[in-house]
Tab-separated table of C-alpha atoms in Angstrom:
chain	number	residue	atom	x	y	z
A	1	MET	CA	-40.641	-59.451	52.574
A	2	GLN	CA	-37.078	-59.238	52.176
A	3	VAL	CA	-34.761	-57.947	54.847
A	4	ARG	CA	-31.305	-56.539	53.980
A	5	GLY	CA	-28.432	-58.042	55.686
A	6	SER	CA	-25.963	-55.474	57.644
A	7	ASP	CA	-23.437	-56.138	54.605
A	8	ASP	CA	-26.152	-55.314	52.033
A	9	THR	CA	-27.037	-52.141	54.022
A	10	LEU	CA	-23.674	-51.001	53.849
A	11	GLN	CA	-23.152	-51.753	50.338
A	12	PHE	CA	-26.397	-49.914	49.564
A	13	ALA	CA	-25.157	-47.017	51.660
A	14	ASP	CA	-21.731	-46.672	50.020
A	15	LYS	CA	-23.531	-46.768	46.399
A	16	PHE	CA	-24.866	-43.388	47.148
A	17	ARG	CA	-22.123	-41.967	49.333
A	18	ASN	CA	-20.647	-38.935	47.819
A	19	TYR	CA	-17.511	-39.021	50.023
A	20	SER	CA	-15.372	-42.085	51.453
A	21	LYS	CA	-15.686	-42.444	55.316
A	22	GLU	CA	-11.646	-43.555	55.421
A	23	ASP	CA	-9.919	-40.800	53.531
A	24	GLY	CA	-12.895	-38.114	52.599
A	25	HIS	CA	-12.017	-38.072	48.887
A	26	ALA	CA	-15.085	-37.637	46.498
A	27	TYR	CA	-16.688	-40.542	45.074
A	28	LYS	CA	-18.270	-38.452	42.341
A	29	LYS	CA	-16.597	-35.765	40.265
A	30	MET	CA	-18.435	-32.888	39.657
A	31	ASN	CA	-18.196	-31.904	36.122
A	32	ASN	CA	-17.459	-28.114	36.384
A	33	LYS	CA	-16.781	-27.571	32.560
A	34	LYS	CA	-20.319	-25.757	32.433
A	35	PHE	CA	-19.586	-23.566	35.231
A	36	VAL	CA	-17.261	-20.846	35.840
A	37	LEU	CA	-16.311	-18.081	38.250
A	38	ARG	CA	-16.973	-14.448	36.931
A	39	ARG	CA	-16.494	-11.216	38.242
A	40	LYS	CA	-19.296	-9.119	39.016
A	41	SER	CA	-16.999	-5.917	38.152
A	42	LYS	CA	-13.731	-5.391	36.406
A	43	LEU	CA	-12.152	-3.346	39.531
A	44	TYR	CA	-14.808	-1.837	41.514
A	45	CYS	CA	-17.152	-3.616	44.231
A	46	PRO	CA	-20.657	-3.590	43.131
A	47	ASN	CA	-21.725	-2.681	46.554
A	48	CYS	CA	-19.709	0.203	48.093
A	49	LYS	CA	-17.258	1.136	44.701
A	50	THR	CA	-14.186	0.633	46.356
A	51	LYS	CA	-11.395	0.050	43.903
A	52	ASN	CA	-10.040	-3.758	44.622
A	53	ASN	CA	-7.333	-5.897	43.024
A	54	LEU	CA	-7.986	-8.204	40.010
A	55	ASN	CA	-6.958	-11.155	42.158
A	56	SER	CA	-9.435	-10.139	45.202
A	57	ILE	CA	-12.214	-12.246	46.124
A	58	TYR	CA	-13.659	-10.172	48.606
A	59	CYS	CA	-14.107	-6.427	48.758
A	60	LYS	CA	-11.447	-5.226	51.145
A	61	GLU	CA	-13.662	-2.450	52.165
A	62	CYS	CA	-17.128	-3.986	52.840
A	63	GLY	CA	-16.458	-8.027	52.439
A	64	THR	CA	-18.688	-8.239	49.558
A	65	LEU	CA	-18.275	-11.164	47.446
A	66	LEU	CA	-16.616	-10.334	44.025
A	67	GLU	CA	-17.322	-13.466	42.028
A	68	ASP	CA	-20.349	-15.227	41.182
A	69	ILE	CA	-20.773	-19.062	39.947
A	70	SER	CA	-22.108	-18.695	36.470
A	71	LYS	CA	-23.305	-20.983	33.934
A	72	ARG	CA	-21.044	-21.034	31.201
A	73	THR	CA	-22.836	-20.235	28.035
A	74	TYR	CA	-21.376	-18.680	24.619
A	75	ASP	CA	-23.233	-17.438	21.578
A	76	PHE	CA	-20.799	-17.927	18.757
A	77	SER	CA	-23.304	-16.103	16.353
A	78	ILE	CA	-21.521	-13.513	14.115
A	79	SER	CA	-23.855	-10.833	15.152
A	80	ASN	CA	-23.038	-11.522	18.950
A	81	ILE	CA	-19.307	-11.593	18.204
A	82	LEU	CA	-19.298	-8.494	16.056
A	83	SER	CA	-21.667	-6.330	18.147
A	84	ASN	CA	-19.434	-6.754	21.174
A	85	ILE	CA	-15.812	-6.166	19.630
A	86	SER	CA	-14.149	-3.418	21.544
A	87	LEU	CA	-12.847	-1.251	18.832
A	88	LYS	CA	-10.906	1.009	21.102
A	89	ASP	CA	-8.769	-1.884	22.456
A	90	SER	CA	-8.264	-3.408	19.103
A	91	PHE	CA	-7.154	0.170	17.847
A	92	LYS	CA	-4.693	0.234	20.841
A	93	VAL	CA	-3.270	-3.109	20.291
A	94	ALA	CA	-3.060	-2.421	16.338
A	95	GLY	CA	-1.972	0.744	16.691
A	96	PHE	CA	1.161	0.582	18.868
A	97	THR	CA	2.276	-2.516	16.882
A	98	THR	CA	2.199	-0.109	13.683
A	99	LEU	CA	4.320	2.788	15.903
A	100	ILE	CA	6.839	-0.048	17.077
A	101	LEU	CA	7.234	-1.355	13.596
A	102	PHE	CA	7.413	2.362	12.177
A	103	ALA	CA	10.444	2.735	14.427
A	104	ILE	CA	12.080	-0.189	13.421
A	105	SER	CA	11.672	0.669	9.720
A	106	ILE	CA	13.513	3.861	10.453
A	107	VAL	CA	16.325	1.808	11.826
A	108	LEU	CA	16.023	-0.643	8.860
A	109	LYS	CA	16.063	2.498	6.439
A	110	LEU	CA	19.367	3.751	7.997
A	111	ILE	CA	20.806	0.296	7.524
A	112	LEU	CA	19.887	-0.054	3.722
A	113	ARG	CA	21.565	3.510	3.348
A	114	VAL	CA	25.039	1.988	3.726
A	115	SER	CA	24.198	-0.160	0.384
A	116	LEU	CA	21.928	1.525	-1.266
A	117	GLY	CA	23.439	5.118	-0.771
A	118	ASN	CA	21.266	8.083	-1.983
A	119	TYR	CA	18.966	5.637	-3.631
A	120	VAL	CA	17.338	4.957	-0.167
A	121	SER	CA	15.654	8.082	-0.408
A	122	TYR	CA	13.103	6.966	-2.928
A	123	ILE	CA	12.277	4.160	-0.429
A	124	SER	CA	9.756	5.730	2.137
A	125	THR	CA	9.814	4.240	5.775
A	126	PHE	CA	6.100	3.560	5.316
A	127	ASP	CA	6.906	1.363	2.286
A	128	LEU	CA	9.363	-0.536	4.418
A	129	LEU	CA	6.886	-0.917	7.205
A	130	LEU	CA	4.554	-2.367	4.701
A	131	LEU	CA	7.080	-4.817	3.115
A	132	ILE	CA	7.589	-6.077	6.449
A	133	ASN	CA	4.063	-7.114	6.773
A	134	GLY	CA	4.334	-9.089	3.421
A	135	GLY	CA	3.028	-6.468	0.884
A	136	ASN	CA	3.259	-6.627	-2.816
A	137	LEU	CA	5.248	-3.986	-4.424
A	138	ASN	CA	4.129	-2.678	-7.589
A	139	ILE	CA	5.878	-0.791	-10.126
A	140	LEU	CA	4.684	1.111	-13.337
A	141	THR	CA	7.052	2.673	-15.671
A	142	ASN	CA	7.092	5.062	-18.448
A	143	ALA	CA	9.978	5.518	-20.781
A	144	ASN	CA	10.360	8.038	-23.236
A	145	SER	CA	13.084	8.764	-25.689
A	146	MET	CA	13.570	9.320	-29.233
A	147	MET	CA	14.038	5.842	-29.993
A	148	ASN	CA	11.264	4.719	-27.995
A	149	TYR	CA	8.322	7.155	-26.754
A	150	GLY	CA	5.596	5.782	-24.468
A	151	ASN	CA	6.684	2.470	-23.580
A	152	TYR	CA	5.459	1.142	-20.295
A	153	TYR	CA	7.050	-1.396	-18.203
A	154	ASN	CA	5.388	-3.023	-15.346
A	155	PHE	CA	7.417	-4.460	-12.443
A	156	ALA	CA	5.555	-6.972	-10.112
A	157	PHE	CA	7.370	-7.637	-6.825
A	158	GLN	CA	5.919	-9.997	-4.381
A	159	ILE	CA	8.357	-10.919	-2.192
A	160	CYS	CA	7.237	-12.072	1.581
A	161	SER	CA	10.169	-13.049	3.847
A	162	LEU	CA	8.968	-15.295	6.654
A	163	ALA	CA	12.205	-13.798	8.346
A	164	LEU	CA	10.561	-10.327	8.261
A	165	LEU	CA	7.405	-11.462	9.503
A	166	VAL	CA	8.729	-12.309	12.779
A	167	LEU	CA	8.619	-8.553	13.417
A	168	PRO	CA	5.102	-7.876	13.499
A	169	VAL	CA	4.104	-10.843	15.294
A	170	ILE	CA	6.743	-10.134	18.036
A	171	CYS	CA	5.220	-6.579	17.861
A	172	MET	CA	1.873	-7.841	18.350
A	173	VAL	CA	2.554	-9.765	21.412
A	174	VAL	CA	4.274	-7.002	23.119
A	175	SER	CA	1.169	-4.590	22.407
A	176	TYR	CA	-1.432	-7.472	23.120
A	177	ASN	CA	0.196	-8.135	26.547
A	178	ILE	CA	0.082	-4.245	27.509
A	179	PHE	CA	-3.331	-3.445	26.411
A	180	MET	CA	-5.592	-6.505	26.076
A	181	LYS	CA	-4.401	-9.447	28.143
A	182	GLN	CA	-6.257	-8.981	31.064
A	183	LYS	CA	-9.559	-8.608	29.756
A	184	ASN	CA	-9.384	-11.871	28.089
A	185	THR	CA	-11.544	-13.745	30.454
A	186	ASP	CA	-13.277	-16.461	28.184
A	187	GLU	CA	-12.929	-18.213	24.839
A	188	LEU	CA	-15.751	-15.854	23.193
A	189	THR	CA	-13.843	-12.929	24.434
A	190	LEU	CA	-10.427	-14.116	22.907
A	191	VAL	CA	-12.197	-14.655	19.578
A	192	ARG	CA	-13.669	-10.821	19.564
A	193	GLN	CA	-10.113	-9.852	20.408
A	194	ALA	CA	-8.308	-11.636	17.549
A	195	ILE	CA	-11.066	-10.277	15.058
A	196	GLY	CA	-10.845	-6.844	16.395
A	197	VAL	CA	-7.258	-6.537	16.198
A	198	GLY	CA	-7.058	-8.387	12.819
A	199	VAL	CA	-9.524	-6.141	11.153
A	200	ILE	CA	-8.046	-2.914	12.659
A	201	TYR	CA	-4.752	-3.674	11.928
A	202	GLY	CA	-5.278	-4.808	8.334
A	203	ILE	CA	-7.504	-1.264	7.668
A	204	ILE	CA	-4.247	0.539	9.325
A	205	LEU	CA	-2.034	-0.849	7.114
A	206	THR	CA	-4.470	-0.515	3.822
A	207	VAL	CA	-4.725	3.631	4.503
A	208	LEU	CA	-0.711	3.533	4.853
A	209	ALA	CA	-0.422	1.799	1.711
A	210	LEU	CA	-2.973	4.221	-0.261
A	211	VAL	CA	-1.036	7.070	0.903
A	212	SER	CA	2.440	5.968	0.362
A	213	ARG	CA	2.243	5.618	-3.023
A	214	ASN	CA	4.953	7.647	-4.742
A	215	SER	CA	6.334	8.827	-8.154
A	216	LEU	CA	9.263	9.616	-9.644
A	217	SER	CA	10.492	11.231	-12.823
A	218	ILE	CA	14.105	10.949	-14.288
A	219	GLY	CA	14.748	13.059	-17.568
A	220	GLY	CA	17.566	14.581	-19.447
A	221	GLY	CA	20.579	12.491	-20.789
A	222	TYR	CA	21.493	10.748	-23.977
A	223	LEU	CA	18.709	11.827	-26.727
A	224	SER	CA	16.630	13.092	-24.134
A	225	SER	CA	15.602	10.083	-22.714
A	226	GLY	CA	13.299	10.217	-19.580
A	227	TYR	CA	11.460	7.765	-17.415
A	228	SER	CA	8.627	8.237	-14.893
A	229	LEU	CA	7.727	5.722	-12.109
A	230	VAL	CA	4.806	5.025	-10.041
A	231	TYR	CA	5.481	2.548	-7.176
A	232	GLY	CA	3.693	1.524	-4.099
A	233	VAL	CA	2.518	-1.380	-2.023
A	234	SER	CA	-0.644	-3.132	-2.908
A	235	PHE	CA	-3.302	-2.023	-0.616
A	236	LEU	CA	-5.230	-5.678	-1.170
A	237	SER	CA	-2.264	-7.488	-0.215
A	238	VAL	CA	-1.374	-5.901	3.248
A	239	LEU	CA	-5.191	-5.877	4.084
A	240	VAL	CA	-5.623	-9.503	3.608
A	241	ARG	CA	-2.070	-10.154	5.091
A	242	GLY	CA	-2.797	-7.676	8.185
A	243	ILE	CA	-6.079	-9.505	8.969
A	244	LEU	CA	-4.395	-12.851	8.997
A	245	LEU	CA	-1.419	-11.682	11.028
A	246	GLY	CA	-3.746	-9.628	13.646
A	247	PHE	CA	-6.153	-12.596	13.941
A	248	LEU	CA	-4.048	-15.572	13.993
A	249	SER	CA	-1.383	-13.868	16.538
A	250	ILE	CA	-4.003	-12.858	19.018
A	251	LEU	CA	-5.762	-16.311	18.939
A	252	TYR	CA	-2.878	-18.055	19.491
A	253	ILE	CA	-1.015	-16.031	22.218
A	254	GLY	CA	-4.486	-15.351	23.886
A	255	THR	CA	-5.536	-19.054	24.335
A	256	LYS	CA	-5.065	-20.185	27.787
A	257	LYS	CA	-4.824	-23.863	29.440
A	258	GLU	CA	-8.339	-23.678	30.507
A	259	TYR	CA	-9.810	-22.916	27.300
A	260	ILE	CA	-7.868	-25.923	25.942
A	261	GLN	CA	-9.190	-28.081	28.430
A	262	ASN	CA	-12.773	-26.707	27.748
A	263	ASN	CA	-12.783	-26.005	23.934
A	264	MET	CA	-11.789	-28.689	21.631
A	265	TYR	CA	-11.647	-25.969	18.674
A	266	LEU	CA	-9.055	-23.728	20.223
A	267	GLY	CA	-7.284	-26.753	21.811
A	268	ILE	CA	-6.833	-28.381	18.484
A	269	PHE	CA	-5.847	-25.007	16.928
A	270	LYS	CA	-3.008	-24.546	19.216
A	271	GLN	CA	-1.688	-27.984	18.395
A	272	VAL	CA	-1.976	-27.502	14.507
A	273	VAL	CA	0.034	-24.050	15.027
A	274	ASN	CA	2.576	-25.995	17.109
A	275	THR	CA	2.842	-29.009	14.683
A	276	VAL	CA	3.105	-26.609	11.507
A	277	PHE	CA	5.970	-24.735	13.311
A	278	LEU	CA	7.583	-27.785	14.632
A	279	GLY	CA	7.817	-29.358	10.868
A	280	TYR	CA	9.236	-26.043	9.397
A	281	PHE	CA	11.641	-25.581	12.262
A	282	ILE	CA	13.157	-29.166	11.720
A	283	VAL	CA	13.282	-28.633	7.830
A	284	PHE	CA	14.918	-25.353	8.631
A	285	VAL	CA	17.612	-26.701	10.847
A	286	LEU	CA	18.499	-29.586	8.544
A	287	LEU	CA	18.704	-27.245	5.573
A	288	VAL	CA	21.094	-25.256	7.641
A	289	LEU	CA	23.116	-28.263	8.307
A	290	GLY	CA	22.913	-29.607	4.848
A	291	TYR	CA	24.082	-26.167	3.779
A	292	PHE	CA	27.338	-26.424	6.080
A	293	ILE	CA	28.210	-30.070	4.971
A	294	GLY	CA	28.339	-28.819	1.352
A	295	LEU	CA	24.903	-29.842	0.096
A	296	SER	CA	24.568	-27.317	-2.910
A	297	TYR	CA	20.690	-27.534	-3.147
A	298	VAL	CA	20.696	-23.437	-2.567
A	299	TYR	CA	22.272	-23.271	-6.061
A	300	GLU	CA	20.203	-25.961	-7.840
A	301	PHE	CA	16.967	-24.034	-8.416
A	302	GLY	CA	18.469	-21.544	-10.942
A	303	ILE	CA	17.841	-18.729	-8.684
A	304	SER	CA	21.499	-18.106	-7.610
A	305	GLY	CA	21.956	-14.924	-9.234
A	306	SER	CA	18.857	-13.564	-7.417
A	307	ILE	CA	20.098	-14.230	-3.955
A	308	SER	CA	23.682	-14.022	-4.375
A	309	ASN	CA	23.383	-10.619	-2.281
A	310	ILE	CA	21.046	-11.909	0.426
A	311	ASN	CA	21.950	-13.549	3.556
A	312	ILE	CA	21.940	-17.045	3.369
A	313	PHE	CA	19.962	-17.623	6.410
A	314	VAL	CA	17.172	-15.443	5.258
A	315	VAL	CA	16.984	-17.638	1.718
A	316	ILE	CA	16.974	-20.813	3.671
A	317	SER	CA	14.039	-19.627	5.994
A	318	GLN	CA	11.936	-19.068	2.847
A	319	LEU	CA	13.132	-22.082	1.171
A	320	ALA	CA	12.217	-24.156	4.239
A	321	ALA	CA	8.634	-23.168	3.971
A	322	TYR	CA	8.449	-24.616	0.309
A	323	ILE	CA	10.300	-27.792	1.088
A	324	TRP	CA	7.877	-28.075	4.229
A	325	GLY	CA	5.010	-27.689	1.721
A	326	PHE	CA	6.019	-30.169	-0.495
A	327	ALA	CA	6.568	-32.445	2.501
A	328	ASN	CA	2.912	-32.503	2.785
A	329	LEU	CA	2.632	-33.661	-0.952
A	330	ASN	CA	1.881	-30.174	-2.239
A	331	PRO	CA	3.015	-29.055	-5.687
A	332	VAL	CA	6.002	-26.127	-5.273
A	333	THR	CA	7.707	-23.894	-7.552
A	334	ILE	CA	11.130	-23.013	-6.488
A	335	GLY	CA	13.113	-21.184	-9.582
A	336	ASN	CA	13.177	-23.256	-12.407
A	337	GLN	CA	12.010	-26.315	-10.555
A	338	ASN	CA	8.363	-27.529	-10.225
A	339	LEU	CA	8.834	-30.127	-7.130
A	340	PHE	CA	5.892	-32.746	-7.003
A	341	LEU	CA	5.955	-36.280	-5.685
A	342	THR	CA	5.562	-37.796	-9.043
A	343	ASN	CA	8.395	-35.910	-10.866
A	344	ILE	CA	10.936	-35.705	-8.024
A	345	PHE	CA	13.082	-38.088	-9.433
A	346	SER	CA	13.022	-36.497	-13.031
A	347	THR	CA	14.103	-33.343	-12.043
A	348	SER	CA	17.767	-31.987	-12.469
A	349	LEU	CA	18.185	-31.657	-8.413
A	350	SER	CA	21.262	-34.005	-7.208
A	351	ILE	CA	20.545	-37.665	-5.926
A	352	ASP	CA	21.526	-36.295	-2.373
A	353	PHE	CA	18.874	-33.693	-2.264
A	354	LYS	CA	16.340	-35.905	-3.879
A	355	LEU	CA	16.950	-38.609	-1.198
A	356	CYS	CA	16.509	-35.539	1.436
A	357	LEU	CA	12.989	-34.693	-0.202
A	358	ILE	CA	11.778	-38.002	0.365
A	359	ALA	CA	12.929	-38.062	4.011
A	360	PHE	CA	11.005	-34.765	4.545
A	361	ILE	CA	8.130	-36.481	3.465
A	362	ALA	CA	8.684	-39.293	5.946
A	363	LEU	CA	9.495	-36.547	8.554
A	364	SER	CA	5.836	-34.910	8.075
A	365	ALA	CA	4.376	-38.304	7.975
A	366	LEU	CA	5.869	-39.016	11.244
A	367	ILE	CA	5.130	-35.913	12.772
A	368	LEU	CA	1.319	-36.197	11.926
A	369	LEU	CA	1.347	-39.597	13.167
A	370	ILE	CA	2.415	-38.126	16.678
A	371	SER	CA	-0.382	-35.184	16.324
A	372	GLY	CA	-2.719	-38.284	15.905
A	373	ILE	CA	-1.807	-40.017	19.040
A	374	LYS	CA	-1.720	-36.561	20.864
A	375	LEU	CA	-5.343	-36.312	19.542
A	376	ASN	CA	-6.517	-39.621	20.728
A	377	ASN	CA	-5.117	-39.026	24.252
A	378	LYS	CA	-7.004	-35.763	24.653
A	379	TYR	CA	-10.265	-36.586	22.763
A	380	LYS	CA	-10.328	-40.326	22.756
A	381	THR	CA	-14.272	-40.555	21.915
A	382	HIS	CA	-14.410	-38.110	19.380
A	383	ALA	CA	-12.252	-39.512	16.425
A	384	LYS	CA	-13.457	-38.236	13.151
A	385	LYS	CA	-14.575	-34.713	14.657
A	386	ALA	CA	-11.069	-34.281	16.391
A	387	THR	CA	-9.230	-35.614	13.445
A	388	LEU	CA	-11.716	-33.348	10.873
A	389	ILE	CA	-11.014	-30.224	13.028
A	390	PHE	CA	-7.450	-30.763	12.902
A	391	SER	CA	-7.003	-31.232	9.246
A	392	GLY	CA	-9.370	-28.227	8.569
A	393	PHE	CA	-7.116	-25.982	10.698
A	394	TYR	CA	-3.785	-27.498	9.528
A	395	ALA	CA	-5.035	-27.138	5.780
A	396	ILE	CA	-5.515	-23.245	6.528
A	397	LEU	CA	-2.592	-22.974	8.140
A	398	MET	CA	-0.789	-24.537	5.123
A	399	GLY	CA	-2.842	-22.124	3.154
A	400	VAL	CA	-1.672	-19.056	5.201
A	401	LEU	CA	2.001	-20.270	4.634
A	402	ALA	CA	1.250	-20.433	1.139
A	403	VAL	CA	0.154	-16.680	0.882
A	404	PHE	CA	2.999	-15.562	2.738
A	405	THR	CA	5.777	-17.214	1.304
A	406	CYS	CA	5.053	-16.336	-2.243
A	407	VAL	CA	8.037	-14.903	-4.193
A	408	ASN	CA	7.382	-13.575	-7.756
A	409	VAL	CA	9.565	-11.179	-9.393
A	410	ASN	CA	8.519	-10.050	-13.069
A	411	GLY	CA	10.974	-7.987	-14.517
A	412	GLY	CA	9.508	-8.250	-18.244
A	413	SER	CA	11.705	-7.214	-20.887
A	414	LEU	CA	13.674	-4.385	-19.354
A	415	LEU	CA	15.167	-6.585	-16.571
A	416	GLY	CA	15.134	-10.007	-18.548
A	417	TYR	CA	14.406	-12.283	-15.940
A	418	ASN	CA	11.567	-13.756	-13.530
A	419	VAL	CA	12.129	-15.384	-10.642
A	420	GLN	CA	9.003	-17.527	-8.900
A	421	MET	CA	8.743	-19.350	-5.600
A	422	ASN	CA	5.468	-20.319	-4.403
A	423	MET	CA	3.023	-22.878	-3.599
A	424	SER	CA	-0.443	-23.130	-5.268
A	425	ILE	CA	-2.965	-21.854	-2.265
A	426	ILE	CA	-5.861	-24.152	-3.755
A	427	PHE	CA	-3.920	-27.133	-4.001
A	428	THR	CA	-2.185	-26.537	-0.781
A	429	LEU	CA	-5.613	-26.049	1.037
A	430	ILE	CA	-7.076	-29.519	-0.698
A	431	ILE	CA	-4.283	-31.728	-0.299
A	432	SER	CA	-3.138	-30.663	2.885
A	433	PHE	CA	-6.571	-31.445	4.198
A	434	ILE	CA	-6.746	-34.979	2.714
A	435	TYR	CA	-3.089	-35.848	3.681
A	436	SER	CA	-3.184	-34.515	7.361
A	437	PHE	CA	-6.864	-36.289	7.765
A	438	ILE	CA	-5.617	-39.638	6.469
A	439	VAL	CA	-2.207	-39.849	8.435
A	440	THR	CA	-3.480	-38.239	11.597
A	441	PHE	CA	-6.531	-40.373	11.594
A	442	ILE	CA	-3.934	-43.449	11.222
A	443	GLY	CA	-2.153	-42.269	14.068
A	444	PHE	CA	-5.502	-41.794	16.346
A	445	LYS	CA	-6.385	-45.414	15.475
A	446	LEU	CA	-2.897	-47.037	16.137
A	447	ASN	CA	-3.002	-45.226	19.843
A	448	ASN	CA	-5.714	-47.555	20.302
A	449	TRP	CA	-4.144	-50.918	19.719
A	450	ASP	CA	-2.605	-51.368	23.006
């Protein structure tokens, strides 16, 4: 029989000891990611029904514990999410956002009166509200005269300005903080909130688009000519963009630090949004600097006549989105230029700007490499999974950017010009996913070479 010595006994005891005898620190860390403190009731004590503060742990009247330790379980099935969405709270956030934007649209209409004069009376406040949210303006005209009877012209104006899209996002943040922020208690609740607000907001904008369709008839004049116009914002465009605006805004601003720590998907989603915004912002700043030092790139795309009366910062904010798309190897159309990595040097752009475009590609690669390093620091043991999730979200965000930045002015034979600025949504999704996965994965692996 083997007898343990005193040293062996101490080592044996230390092996199973939970706390240090010297300083009391814990030898073993309990994994609390599967457990969470939850309130038994929002405000009222479950025992005496006394109203308490949301931060109270014990009831101020009877002393009952207001929090319980419970197992963190989430059922992210579609039926569970949809069946527990608070339509009342979602309508409050979406509705109040619409009211704020309506007030802003009234102010914008007063500003437009200075430049458009009495013509501004043909533009309704609802039209401006819908255009702020990225809606497409469609115009159908019927021209009647002795020279041309019954000729129809269809104008398509699809102008989504990133500068204007900031307004509904800010209004969404304000509404969320007022009506919904305190009820954001876990990841599942946040997803429900985002879906609810997105759908309700899209429906509200769709209803406004359907009721704001206008018609105008202008008759008389030389040879008894007359024109009739039917114009309005496409309900399908505001439905899709309203849902995207509401969902993405709420999901981003509602993601808390503890969600990022406990949920890989939400953590990576927020990192992707920050990455896309960082890249876009750097490109925007560099384009502004390039404009002030004399680069003529703004006028090299054949659209100078169409943008001459538009604030230069609004134009650059739009161009920055396309340049950032190109920097991620996506095909981009800006005016009369089709930009892609393989044909960049065959375009009529100046050599200085061509070199700038190549530098933007290097910039995007550097940003994605850094993102891969950050993924490694957070999810060291999940290389492929973390990178795939990142690339999936990244491709979706770039696709959303393509949706919200499309410009298509088709004037037909009456106006005599067309203006296009867009990124192909399908190509953007595919190429952005492949490109971001390769570069981010390289960055992830580079961080292991210490």
